[in-house]
Short mmCIF file of N, CA, C and O in Angstrom, two decimals:
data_model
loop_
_atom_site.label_atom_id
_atom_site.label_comp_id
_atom_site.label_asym_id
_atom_site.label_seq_id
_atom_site.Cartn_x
_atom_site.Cartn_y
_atom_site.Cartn_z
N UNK A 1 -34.22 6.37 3.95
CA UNK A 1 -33.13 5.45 3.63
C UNK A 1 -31.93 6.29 3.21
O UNK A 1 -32.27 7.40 2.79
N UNK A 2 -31.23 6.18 3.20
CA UNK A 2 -29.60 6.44 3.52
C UNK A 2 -28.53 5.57 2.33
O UNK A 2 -28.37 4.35 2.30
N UNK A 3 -27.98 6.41 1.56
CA UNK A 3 -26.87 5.10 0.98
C UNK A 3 -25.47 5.70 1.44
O UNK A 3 -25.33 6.68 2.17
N UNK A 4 -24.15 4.70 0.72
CA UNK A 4 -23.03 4.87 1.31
C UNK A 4 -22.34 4.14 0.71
O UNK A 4 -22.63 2.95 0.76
N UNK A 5 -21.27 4.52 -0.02
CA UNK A 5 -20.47 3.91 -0.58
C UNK A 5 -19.25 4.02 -0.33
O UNK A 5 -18.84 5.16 -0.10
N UNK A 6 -18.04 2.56 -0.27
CA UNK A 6 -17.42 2.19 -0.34
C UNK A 6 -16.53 1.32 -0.71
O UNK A 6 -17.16 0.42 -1.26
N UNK A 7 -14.69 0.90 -0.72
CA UNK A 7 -14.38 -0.16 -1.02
C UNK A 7 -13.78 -0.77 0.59
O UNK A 7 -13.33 -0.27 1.62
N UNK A 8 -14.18 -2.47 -0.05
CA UNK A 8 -14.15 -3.13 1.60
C UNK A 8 -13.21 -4.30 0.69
O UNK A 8 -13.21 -4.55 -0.51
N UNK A 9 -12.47 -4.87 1.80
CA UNK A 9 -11.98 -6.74 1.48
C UNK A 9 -12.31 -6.89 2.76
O UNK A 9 -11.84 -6.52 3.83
N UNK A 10 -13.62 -7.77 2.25
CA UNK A 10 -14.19 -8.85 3.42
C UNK A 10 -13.27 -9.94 3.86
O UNK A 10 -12.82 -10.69 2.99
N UNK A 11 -12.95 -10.12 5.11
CA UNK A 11 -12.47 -11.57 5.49
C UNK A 11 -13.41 -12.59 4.36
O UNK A 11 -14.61 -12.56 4.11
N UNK A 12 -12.34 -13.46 3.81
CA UNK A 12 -13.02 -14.43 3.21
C UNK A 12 -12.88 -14.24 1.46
O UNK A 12 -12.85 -15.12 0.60
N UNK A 13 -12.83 -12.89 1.34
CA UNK A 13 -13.00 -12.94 -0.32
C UNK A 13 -11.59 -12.82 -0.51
O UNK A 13 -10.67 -12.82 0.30
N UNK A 14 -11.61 -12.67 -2.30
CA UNK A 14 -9.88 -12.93 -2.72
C UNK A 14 -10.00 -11.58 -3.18
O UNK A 14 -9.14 -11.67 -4.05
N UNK A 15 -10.41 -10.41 -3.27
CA UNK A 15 -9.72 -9.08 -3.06
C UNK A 15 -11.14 -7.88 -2.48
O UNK A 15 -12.31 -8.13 -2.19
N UNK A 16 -10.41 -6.62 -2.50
CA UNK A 16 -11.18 -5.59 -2.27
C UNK A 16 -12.48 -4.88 -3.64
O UNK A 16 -12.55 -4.72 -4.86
N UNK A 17 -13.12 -4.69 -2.65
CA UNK A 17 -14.57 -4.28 -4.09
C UNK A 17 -15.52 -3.30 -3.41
O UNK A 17 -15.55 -3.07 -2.20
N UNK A 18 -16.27 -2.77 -4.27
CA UNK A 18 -16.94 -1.57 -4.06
C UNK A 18 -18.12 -1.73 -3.56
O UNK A 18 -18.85 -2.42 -4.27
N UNK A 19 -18.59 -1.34 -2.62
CA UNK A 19 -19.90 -1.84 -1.84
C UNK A 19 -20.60 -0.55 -1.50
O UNK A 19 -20.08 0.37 -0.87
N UNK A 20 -21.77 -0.57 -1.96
CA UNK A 20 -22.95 0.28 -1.78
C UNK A 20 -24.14 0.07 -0.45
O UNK A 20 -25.12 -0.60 -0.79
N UNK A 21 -24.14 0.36 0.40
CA UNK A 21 -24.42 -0.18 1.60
C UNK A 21 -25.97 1.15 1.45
O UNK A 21 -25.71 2.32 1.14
N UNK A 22 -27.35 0.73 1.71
CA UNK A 22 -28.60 0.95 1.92
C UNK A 22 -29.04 0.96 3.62
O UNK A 22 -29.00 -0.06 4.30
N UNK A 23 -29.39 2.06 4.07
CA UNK A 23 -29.69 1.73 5.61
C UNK A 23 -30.88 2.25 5.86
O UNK A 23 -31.07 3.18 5.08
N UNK A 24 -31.58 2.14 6.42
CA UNK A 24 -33.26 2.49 6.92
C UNK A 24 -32.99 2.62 8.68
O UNK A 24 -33.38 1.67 9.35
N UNK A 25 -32.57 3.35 9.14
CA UNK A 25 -32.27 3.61 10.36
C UNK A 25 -33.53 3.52 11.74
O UNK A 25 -33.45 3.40 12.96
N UNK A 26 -34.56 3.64 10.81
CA UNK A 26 -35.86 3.54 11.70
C UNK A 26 -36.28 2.59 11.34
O UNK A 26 -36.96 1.96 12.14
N UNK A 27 -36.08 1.99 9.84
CA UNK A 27 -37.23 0.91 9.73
C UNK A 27 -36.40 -0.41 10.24
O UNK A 27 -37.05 -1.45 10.15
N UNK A 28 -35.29 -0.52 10.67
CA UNK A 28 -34.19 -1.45 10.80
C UNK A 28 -34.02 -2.33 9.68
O UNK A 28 -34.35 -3.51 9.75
N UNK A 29 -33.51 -1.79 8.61
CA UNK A 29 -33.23 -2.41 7.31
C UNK A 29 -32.23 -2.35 6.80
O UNK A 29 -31.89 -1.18 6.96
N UNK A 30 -31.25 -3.00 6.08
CA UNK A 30 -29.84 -2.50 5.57
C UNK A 30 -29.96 -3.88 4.39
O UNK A 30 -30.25 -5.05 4.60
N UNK A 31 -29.57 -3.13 3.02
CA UNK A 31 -29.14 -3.95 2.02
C UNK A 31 -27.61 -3.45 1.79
O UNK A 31 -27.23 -2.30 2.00
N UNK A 32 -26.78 -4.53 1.32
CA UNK A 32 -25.92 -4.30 0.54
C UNK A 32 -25.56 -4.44 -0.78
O UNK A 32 -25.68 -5.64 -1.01
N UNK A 33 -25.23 -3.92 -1.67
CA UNK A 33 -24.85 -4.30 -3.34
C UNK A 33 -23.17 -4.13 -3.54
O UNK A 33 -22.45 -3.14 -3.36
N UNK A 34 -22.92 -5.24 -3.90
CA UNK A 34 -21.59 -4.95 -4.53
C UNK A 34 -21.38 -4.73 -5.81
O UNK A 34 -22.27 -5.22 -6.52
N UNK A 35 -20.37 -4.07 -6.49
CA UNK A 35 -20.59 -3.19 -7.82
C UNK A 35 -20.50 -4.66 -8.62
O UNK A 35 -21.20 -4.79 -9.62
N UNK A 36 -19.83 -5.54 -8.29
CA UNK A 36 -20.15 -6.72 -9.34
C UNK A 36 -20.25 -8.42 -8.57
O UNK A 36 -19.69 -8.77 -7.53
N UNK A 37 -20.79 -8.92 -9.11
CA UNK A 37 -21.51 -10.25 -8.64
C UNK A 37 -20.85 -11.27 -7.86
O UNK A 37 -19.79 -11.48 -8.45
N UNK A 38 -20.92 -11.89 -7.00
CA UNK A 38 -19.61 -12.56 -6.42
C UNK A 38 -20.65 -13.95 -5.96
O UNK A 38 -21.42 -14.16 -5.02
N UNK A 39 -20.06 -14.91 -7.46
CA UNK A 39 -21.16 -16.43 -7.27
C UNK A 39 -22.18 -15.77 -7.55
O UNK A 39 -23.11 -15.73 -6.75
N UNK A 40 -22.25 -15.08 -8.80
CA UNK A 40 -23.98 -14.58 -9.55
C UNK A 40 -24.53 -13.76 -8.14
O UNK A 40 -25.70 -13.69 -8.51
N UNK A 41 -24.53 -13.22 -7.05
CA UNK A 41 -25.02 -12.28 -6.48
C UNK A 41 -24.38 -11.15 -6.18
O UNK A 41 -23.16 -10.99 -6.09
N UNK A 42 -25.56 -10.06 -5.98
CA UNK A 42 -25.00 -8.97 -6.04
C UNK A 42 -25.21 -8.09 -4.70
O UNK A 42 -24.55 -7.25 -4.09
N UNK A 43 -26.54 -8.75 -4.56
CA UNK A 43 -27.40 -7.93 -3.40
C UNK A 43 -27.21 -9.04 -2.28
O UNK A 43 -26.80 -10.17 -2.55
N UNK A 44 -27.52 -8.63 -1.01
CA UNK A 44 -27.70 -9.15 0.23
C UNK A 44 -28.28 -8.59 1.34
O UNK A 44 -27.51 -7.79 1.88
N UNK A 45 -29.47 -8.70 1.95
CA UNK A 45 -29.91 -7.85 2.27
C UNK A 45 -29.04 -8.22 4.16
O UNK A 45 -28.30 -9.16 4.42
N UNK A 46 -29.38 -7.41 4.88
CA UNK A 46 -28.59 -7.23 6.54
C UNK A 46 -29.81 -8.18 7.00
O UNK A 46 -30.93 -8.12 6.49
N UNK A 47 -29.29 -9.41 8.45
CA UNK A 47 -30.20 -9.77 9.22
C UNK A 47 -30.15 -9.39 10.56
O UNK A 47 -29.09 -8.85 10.86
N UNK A 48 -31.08 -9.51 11.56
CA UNK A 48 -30.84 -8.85 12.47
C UNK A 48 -30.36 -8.03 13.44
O UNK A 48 -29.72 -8.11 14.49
N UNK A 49 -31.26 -6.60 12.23
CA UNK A 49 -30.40 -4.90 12.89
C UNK A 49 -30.88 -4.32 13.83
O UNK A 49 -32.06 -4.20 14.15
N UNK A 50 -30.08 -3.97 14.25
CA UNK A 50 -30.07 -3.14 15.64
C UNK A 50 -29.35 -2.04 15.19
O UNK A 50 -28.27 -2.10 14.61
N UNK A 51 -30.05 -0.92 15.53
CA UNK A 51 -29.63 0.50 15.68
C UNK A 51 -30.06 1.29 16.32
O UNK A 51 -31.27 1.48 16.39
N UNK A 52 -29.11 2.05 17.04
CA UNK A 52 -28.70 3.31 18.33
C UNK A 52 -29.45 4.64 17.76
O UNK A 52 -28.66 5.55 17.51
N UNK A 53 -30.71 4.90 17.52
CA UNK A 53 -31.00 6.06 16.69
C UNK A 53 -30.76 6.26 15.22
O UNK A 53 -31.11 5.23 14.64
N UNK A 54 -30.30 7.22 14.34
CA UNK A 54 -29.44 7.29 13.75
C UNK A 54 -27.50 7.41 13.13
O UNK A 54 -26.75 7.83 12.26
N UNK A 55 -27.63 6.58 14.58
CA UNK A 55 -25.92 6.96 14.96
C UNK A 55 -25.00 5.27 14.67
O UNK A 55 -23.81 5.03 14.46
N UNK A 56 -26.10 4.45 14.79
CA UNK A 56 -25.11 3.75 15.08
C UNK A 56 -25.69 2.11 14.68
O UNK A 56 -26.84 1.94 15.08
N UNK A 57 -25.21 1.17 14.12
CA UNK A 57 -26.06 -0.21 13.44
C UNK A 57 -25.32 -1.25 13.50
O UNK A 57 -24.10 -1.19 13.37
N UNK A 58 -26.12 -2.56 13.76
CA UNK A 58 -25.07 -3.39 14.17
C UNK A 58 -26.04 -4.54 13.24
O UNK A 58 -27.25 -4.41 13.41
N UNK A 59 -25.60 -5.67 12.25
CA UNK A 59 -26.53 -6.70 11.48
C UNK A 59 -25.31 -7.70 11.07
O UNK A 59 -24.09 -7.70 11.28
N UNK A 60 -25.95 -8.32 10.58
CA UNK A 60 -25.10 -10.02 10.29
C UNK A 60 -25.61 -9.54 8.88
O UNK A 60 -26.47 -8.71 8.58
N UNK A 61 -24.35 -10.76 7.74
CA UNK A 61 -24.68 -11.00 6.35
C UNK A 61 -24.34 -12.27 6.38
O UNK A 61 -23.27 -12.70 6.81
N UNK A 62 -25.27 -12.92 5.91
CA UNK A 62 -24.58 -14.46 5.80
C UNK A 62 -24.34 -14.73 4.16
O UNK A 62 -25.12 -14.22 3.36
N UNK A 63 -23.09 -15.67 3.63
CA UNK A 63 -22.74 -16.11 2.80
C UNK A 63 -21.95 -15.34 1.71
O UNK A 63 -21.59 -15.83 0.64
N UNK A 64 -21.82 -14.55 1.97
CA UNK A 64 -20.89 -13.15 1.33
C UNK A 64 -19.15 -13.49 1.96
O UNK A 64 -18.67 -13.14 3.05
N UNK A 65 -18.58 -14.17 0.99
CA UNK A 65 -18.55 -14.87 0.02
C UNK A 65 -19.18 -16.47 0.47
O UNK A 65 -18.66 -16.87 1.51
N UNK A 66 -19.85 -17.11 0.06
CA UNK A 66 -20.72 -18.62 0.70
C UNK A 66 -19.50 -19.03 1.76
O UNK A 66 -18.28 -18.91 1.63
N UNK A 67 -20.24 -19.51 2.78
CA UNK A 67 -20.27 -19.84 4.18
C UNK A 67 -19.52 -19.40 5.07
O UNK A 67 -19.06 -20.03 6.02
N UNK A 68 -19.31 -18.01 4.74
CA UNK A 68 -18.91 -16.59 5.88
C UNK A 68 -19.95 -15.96 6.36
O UNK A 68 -20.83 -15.68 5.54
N UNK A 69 -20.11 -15.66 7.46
CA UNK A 69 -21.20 -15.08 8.09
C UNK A 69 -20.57 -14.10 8.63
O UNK A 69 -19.63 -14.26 9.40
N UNK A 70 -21.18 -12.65 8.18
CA UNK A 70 -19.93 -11.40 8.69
C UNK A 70 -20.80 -10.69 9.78
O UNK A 70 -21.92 -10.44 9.34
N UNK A 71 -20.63 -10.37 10.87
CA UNK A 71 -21.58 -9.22 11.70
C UNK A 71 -20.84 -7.70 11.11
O UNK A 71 -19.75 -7.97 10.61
N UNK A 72 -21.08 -6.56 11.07
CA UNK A 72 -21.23 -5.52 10.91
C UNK A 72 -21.34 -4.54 11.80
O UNK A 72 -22.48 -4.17 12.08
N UNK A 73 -20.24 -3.90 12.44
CA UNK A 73 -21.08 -2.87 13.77
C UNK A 73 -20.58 -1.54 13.06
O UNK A 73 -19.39 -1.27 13.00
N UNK A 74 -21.72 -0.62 12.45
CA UNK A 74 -21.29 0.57 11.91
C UNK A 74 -21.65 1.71 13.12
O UNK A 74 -22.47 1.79 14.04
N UNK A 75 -20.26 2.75 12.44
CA UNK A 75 -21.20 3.89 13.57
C UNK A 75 -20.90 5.38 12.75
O UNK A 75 -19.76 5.49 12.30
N UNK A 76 -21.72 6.37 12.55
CA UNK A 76 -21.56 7.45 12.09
C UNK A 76 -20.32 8.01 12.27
O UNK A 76 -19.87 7.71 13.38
N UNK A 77 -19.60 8.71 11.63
CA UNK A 77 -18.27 9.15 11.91
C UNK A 77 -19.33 10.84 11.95
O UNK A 77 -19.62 11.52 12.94
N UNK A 78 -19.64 11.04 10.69
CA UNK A 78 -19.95 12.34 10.67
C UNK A 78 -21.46 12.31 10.15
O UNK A 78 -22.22 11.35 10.26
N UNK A 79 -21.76 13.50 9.57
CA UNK A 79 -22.88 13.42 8.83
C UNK A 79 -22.86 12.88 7.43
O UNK A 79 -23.95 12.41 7.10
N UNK A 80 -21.93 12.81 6.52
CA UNK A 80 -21.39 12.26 5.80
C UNK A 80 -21.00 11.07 5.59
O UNK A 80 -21.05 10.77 4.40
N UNK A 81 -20.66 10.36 6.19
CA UNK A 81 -19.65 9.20 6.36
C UNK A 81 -19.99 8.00 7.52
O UNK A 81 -20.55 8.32 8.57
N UNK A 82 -19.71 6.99 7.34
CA UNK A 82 -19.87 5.48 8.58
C UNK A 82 -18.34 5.15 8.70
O UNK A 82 -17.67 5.28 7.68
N UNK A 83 -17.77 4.78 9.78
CA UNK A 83 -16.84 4.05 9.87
C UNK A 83 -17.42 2.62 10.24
O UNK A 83 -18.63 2.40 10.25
N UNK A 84 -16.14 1.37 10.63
CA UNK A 84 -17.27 0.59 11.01
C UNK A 84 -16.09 -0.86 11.17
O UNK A 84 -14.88 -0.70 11.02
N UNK A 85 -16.41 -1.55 11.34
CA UNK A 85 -15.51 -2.80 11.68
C UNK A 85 -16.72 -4.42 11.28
O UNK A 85 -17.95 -4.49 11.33
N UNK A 86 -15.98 -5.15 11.02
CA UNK A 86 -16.74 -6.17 9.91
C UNK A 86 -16.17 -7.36 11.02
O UNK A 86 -15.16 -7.07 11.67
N UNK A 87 -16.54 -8.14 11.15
CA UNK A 87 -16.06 -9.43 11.64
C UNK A 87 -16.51 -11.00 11.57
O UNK A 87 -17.60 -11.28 12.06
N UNK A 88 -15.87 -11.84 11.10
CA UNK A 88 -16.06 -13.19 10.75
C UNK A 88 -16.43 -13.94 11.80
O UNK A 88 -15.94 -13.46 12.82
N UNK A 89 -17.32 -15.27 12.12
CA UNK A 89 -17.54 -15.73 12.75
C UNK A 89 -15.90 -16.74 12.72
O UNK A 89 -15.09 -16.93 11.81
N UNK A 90 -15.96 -17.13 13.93
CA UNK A 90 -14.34 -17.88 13.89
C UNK A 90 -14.27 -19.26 12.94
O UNK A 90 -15.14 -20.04 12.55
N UNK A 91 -12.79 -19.19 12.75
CA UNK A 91 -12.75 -20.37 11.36
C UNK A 91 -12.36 -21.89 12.47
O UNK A 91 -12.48 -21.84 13.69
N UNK A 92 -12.00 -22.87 11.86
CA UNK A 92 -12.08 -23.90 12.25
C UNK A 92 -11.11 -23.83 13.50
O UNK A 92 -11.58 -24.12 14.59
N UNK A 93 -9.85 -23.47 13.40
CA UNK A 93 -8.80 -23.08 14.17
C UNK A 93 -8.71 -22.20 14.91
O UNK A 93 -7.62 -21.82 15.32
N UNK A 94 -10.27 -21.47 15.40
CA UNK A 94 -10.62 -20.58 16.37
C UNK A 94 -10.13 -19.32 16.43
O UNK A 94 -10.17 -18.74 17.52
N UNK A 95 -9.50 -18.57 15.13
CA UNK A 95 -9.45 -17.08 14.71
C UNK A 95 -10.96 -16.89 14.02
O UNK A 95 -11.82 -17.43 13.32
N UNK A 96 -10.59 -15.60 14.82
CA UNK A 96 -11.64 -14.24 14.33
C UNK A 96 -11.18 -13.43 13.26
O UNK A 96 -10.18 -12.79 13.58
N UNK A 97 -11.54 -13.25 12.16
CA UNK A 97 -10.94 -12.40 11.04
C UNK A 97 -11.71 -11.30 11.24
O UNK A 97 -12.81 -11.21 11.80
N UNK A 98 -10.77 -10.15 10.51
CA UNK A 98 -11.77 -9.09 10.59
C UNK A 98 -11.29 -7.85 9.58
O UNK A 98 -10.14 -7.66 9.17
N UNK A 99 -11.88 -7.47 9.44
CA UNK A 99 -11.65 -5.55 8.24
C UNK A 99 -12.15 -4.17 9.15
O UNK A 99 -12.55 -4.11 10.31
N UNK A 100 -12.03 -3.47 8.45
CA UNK A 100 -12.44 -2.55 8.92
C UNK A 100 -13.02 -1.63 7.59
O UNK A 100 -12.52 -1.72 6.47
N UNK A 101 -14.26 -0.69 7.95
CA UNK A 101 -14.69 0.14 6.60
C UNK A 101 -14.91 1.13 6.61
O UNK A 101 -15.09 1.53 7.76
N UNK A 102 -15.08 2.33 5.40
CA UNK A 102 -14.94 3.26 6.16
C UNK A 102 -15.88 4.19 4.46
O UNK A 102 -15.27 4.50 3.43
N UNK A 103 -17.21 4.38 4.70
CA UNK A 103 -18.56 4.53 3.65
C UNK A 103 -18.76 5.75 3.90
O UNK A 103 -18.97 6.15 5.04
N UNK A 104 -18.72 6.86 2.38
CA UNK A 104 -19.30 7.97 1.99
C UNK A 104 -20.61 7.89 1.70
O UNK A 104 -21.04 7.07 0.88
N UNK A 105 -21.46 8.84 2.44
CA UNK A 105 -22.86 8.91 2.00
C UNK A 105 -23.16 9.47 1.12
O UNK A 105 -22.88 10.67 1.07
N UNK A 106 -23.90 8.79 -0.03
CA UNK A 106 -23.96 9.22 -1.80
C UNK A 106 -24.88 10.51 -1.65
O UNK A 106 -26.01 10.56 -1.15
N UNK A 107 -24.39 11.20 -2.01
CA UNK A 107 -25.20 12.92 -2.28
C UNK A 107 -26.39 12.54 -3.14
O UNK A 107 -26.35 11.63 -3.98
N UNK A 108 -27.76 13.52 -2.80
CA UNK A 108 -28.72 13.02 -3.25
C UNK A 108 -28.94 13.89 -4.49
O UNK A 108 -29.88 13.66 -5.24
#
């Protein structure tokens, strides 16, 4: 397992926050934690991941912030680091929102 930290503003929330992102590259697993609770949660774990080896991961979060459903397509920048692009399922008025992120891997 793998961690990685960063700050993200998710489509959907009312500002930017620090997110600790967990990846299991073989076991296809990814949690996320944000440094503080948003609606009493903190954790969320990734649903259906897909990943390119160790290079590259693609998973949904649903409800981060409640009734946003974000997909996630990360890809290694370096050995160090994920870049990665976040995207909202479309809102009523048929935009796609989206961020972009960009996660240091926490030294062990």
């Amino acid at each position: 397992m793998e961690s990685f930290v960063g700050a993200i503003h998710l489509p959907g929330d009312d500002r930017e926050r620090i997110i600790t992102l967990e990846l299991d590259w073989l076991g296809k697993e990814v949690f996320i934690r944000f440094s503080e609770a948003i609606d009493g949660i903190k954790d969320w774990p990734g649903l259906m991941v897909q990943t390119i080896g160790v290079e590259e991961a693609v998973f949904r979060t649903k409800g981060i912030p409640p009734l946003f459903t974000h997909w996630w397509h990360l890809a290694r920048s370096s050995e160090d680091s994920l870049w990665g692009l976040v995207i909202v399922t479309p809102d009523s008025s048929g935009s796609w929102r989206t961020c972009s992120v960009f996660l240091n891997k926490v030294k062990e």
